[in-house]
Amino acid sequence: MADSGRLILRGGVVLTMNGRDEVLSPGTVVIEDGRIVSCRADAPPAAAGDTVVDCRDHLLMPGLINTHTHTGFALFRGLGEQRSGAEWAASAYAPPYMDAAVPDDYYWGTLLGGLELLTNGVTCTADRFSHMAVIAEAFDRLGMRAVLCHTLRDITMPLEWDRAMALIDRWGADPESRIHCGIGPHAPDTCSDDLLRRVRRAAQETGARIYIHCSQAPAELAALRTRGHAGGVRCLAATGVLGPDCIAAHCIYIDEEEIRLLAGSGTWVSHCPVSAARIEGRLAPIPALLRAGARVVLGNDWAVTNNGLDLFDEMKCAGVLNKVASGDPAVLPSSALLRMVTIDAARSLGIEQQAGSLEPGKRADVIALDMRSPHLMPWHDIPATLVYSAKGLDVRHVWVDGRWLIRDRRPLDLEVDEVYANVDRIWTRLRGTPAGDRRERDR
Ligand SMILES: [Zn+2]
């Protein structure tokens, strides 16, 4: 986009996801200095220096927001097949060959997974792991929005605490920054009560939000019982971690009291149904959480057990799996699923002033889907078509901060061949090492 002029996305169907669920058909999105200036039914005349993109036959909508990922694990896609939840827990959630991976490998893994996210229309992700200093550089290079946390666990203290604080020093916690940080305690069973209380204090001091795994496996609950906690959510309540600035991923093994604790505290639940199905064979009680007033958003988790990073897929699976699990085909209507990857996802990450809907003043994170495909037509119900018919592959163009990152499904500023060559190089090396699982958690 020319710095001097406006970017005008003209003539598409504009799904705003604003408070009135406004749809403009046709509509135009006008962007200036990386922000949306207006969404309007008429097309303004182009002035000298403006860039006009013909978006007829395209659906323009806010870029999707992923609330829980480990993007760099795209490197290990397909290496977690046919393991039970107990086997995953016993191997500390480490896929084969992870022992031999070095931080630079995750840089390239993040570029690979990040390209997958972007080409599938995901413009922002909440990501967490170790080695976040190099992973942050990869997200910066991708041009996408990201909230990043360096994982904290008892066994890596105090080293990892210093690294987590260094990450916040480098990138800040300001939601206006395209890349910024949260605080990422790993899980209640791998973090002592003291560490969890320290995380809450640091969140208050820095303004960073708290991202944690919670209640994802029976082994976690067994470990917590030895510390006197009758559940992961209860542990987070007792240590002051719960709150509207806390995003708890999974929450699979929770009871009625913990549902009330999550709802009452305004804590966000990041529901990752595909990963939950493929690791635990069980879902979080999402309909019960929603009935209690809890706030639920969606995430892909990682490509090891997903095995992709596509939020269109995740929406469909969330809808289908929860209808089956609850025996009620009316739960999770399409419009609610769509909010879980747009405006509600933005609220969960604290970036609702910047992203999640197409509204004047917000950053211009916009995706354009090709509407003229046999598996999408006719468009009787936009949310239903997006949730149950559309794929990430339908996304043709992607802008973040008004910068055109993906055009006709190809990245404009990144050489995909360079990424693929490095993935090949990494696997030539890793395949020469033992495949064995490690016994120490590093996720
Ligand atoms: Zn996770």
JSON list of N, CA and C in Angstrom, two decimals, residues 95-98 433-437:
[
{"chain": "A", "resi": 95, "resn": "PRO", "atom": "N", "xyz": [6.52, -34.21, 21.41]},
{"chain": "A", "resi": 95, "resn": "PRO", "atom": "CA", "xyz": [6.49, -35.10, 20.23]},
{"chain": "A", "resi": 95, "resn": "PRO", "atom": "C", "xyz": [7.86, -35.69, 19.99]},
{"chain": "A", "resi": 96, "resn": "PRO", "atom": "N", "xyz": [7.95, -36.77, 19.20]},
{"chain": "A", "resi": 96, "resn": "PRO", "atom": "CA", "xyz": [9.24, -37.36, 18.87]},
{"chain": "A", "resi": 96, "resn": "PRO", "atom": "C", "xyz": [10.20, -36.32, 18.28]},
{"chain": "A", "resi": 97, "resn": "TYR", "atom": "N", "xyz": [11.45, -36.49, 18.56]},
{"chain": "A", "resi": 97, "resn": "TYR", "atom": "CA", "xyz": [12.56, -35.66, 18.05]},
{"chain": "A", "resi": 97, "resn": "TYR", "atom": "C", "xyz": [12.67, -34.29, 18.73]},
{"chain": "A", "resi": 98, "resn": "MET", "atom": "N", "xyz": [11.73, -33.99, 19.64]},
{"chain": "A", "resi": 98, "resn": "MET", "atom": "CA", "xyz": [11.76, -32.65, 20.24]},
{"chain": "A", "resi": 98, "resn": "MET", "atom": "C", "xyz": [13.04, -32.40, 21.01]},
{"chain": "A", "resi": 433, "resn": "THR", "atom": "N", "xyz": [18.83, -38.09, 14.55]},
{"chain": "A", "resi": 433, "resn": "THR", "atom": "CA", "xyz": [18.96, -38.16, 16.01]},
{"chain": "A", "resi": 433, "resn": "THR", "atom": "C", "xyz": [17.92, -39.13, 16.55]},
{"chain": "A", "resi": 434, "resn": "PRO", "atom": "N", "xyz": [18.06, -39.56, 17.82]},
{"chain": "A", "resi": 434, "resn": "PRO", "atom": "CA", "xyz": [17.05, -40.47, 18.38]},
{"chain": "A", "resi": 434, "resn": "PRO", "atom": "C", "xyz": [15.68, -39.79, 18.44]},
{"chain": "A", "resi": 435, "resn": "ALA", "atom": "N", "xyz": [14.65, -40.58, 18.15]},
{"chain": "A", "resi": 435, "resn": "ALA", "atom": "CA", "xyz": [13.29, -40.02, 18.12]},
{"chain": "A", "resi": 435, "resn": "ALA", "atom": "C", "xyz": [12.66, -39.96, 19.50]},
{"chain": "A", "resi": 436, "resn": "GLY", "atom": "N", "xyz": [13.32, -40.53, 20.50]},
{"chain": "A", "resi": 436, "resn": "GLY", "atom": "CA", "xyz": [12.71, -40.77, 21.82]},
{"chain": "A", "resi": 436, "resn": "GLY", "atom": "C", "xyz": [12.11, -39.55, 22.46]},
{"chain": "A", "resi": 437, "resn": "ASP", "atom": "N", "xyz": [11.10, -39.77, 23.25]},
{"chain": "A", "resi": 437, "resn": "ASP", "atom": "CA", "xyz": [10.41, -38.68, 23.92]},
{"chain": "A", "resi": 437, "resn": "ASP", "atom": "C", "xyz": [11.19, -38.26, 25.15]}
]
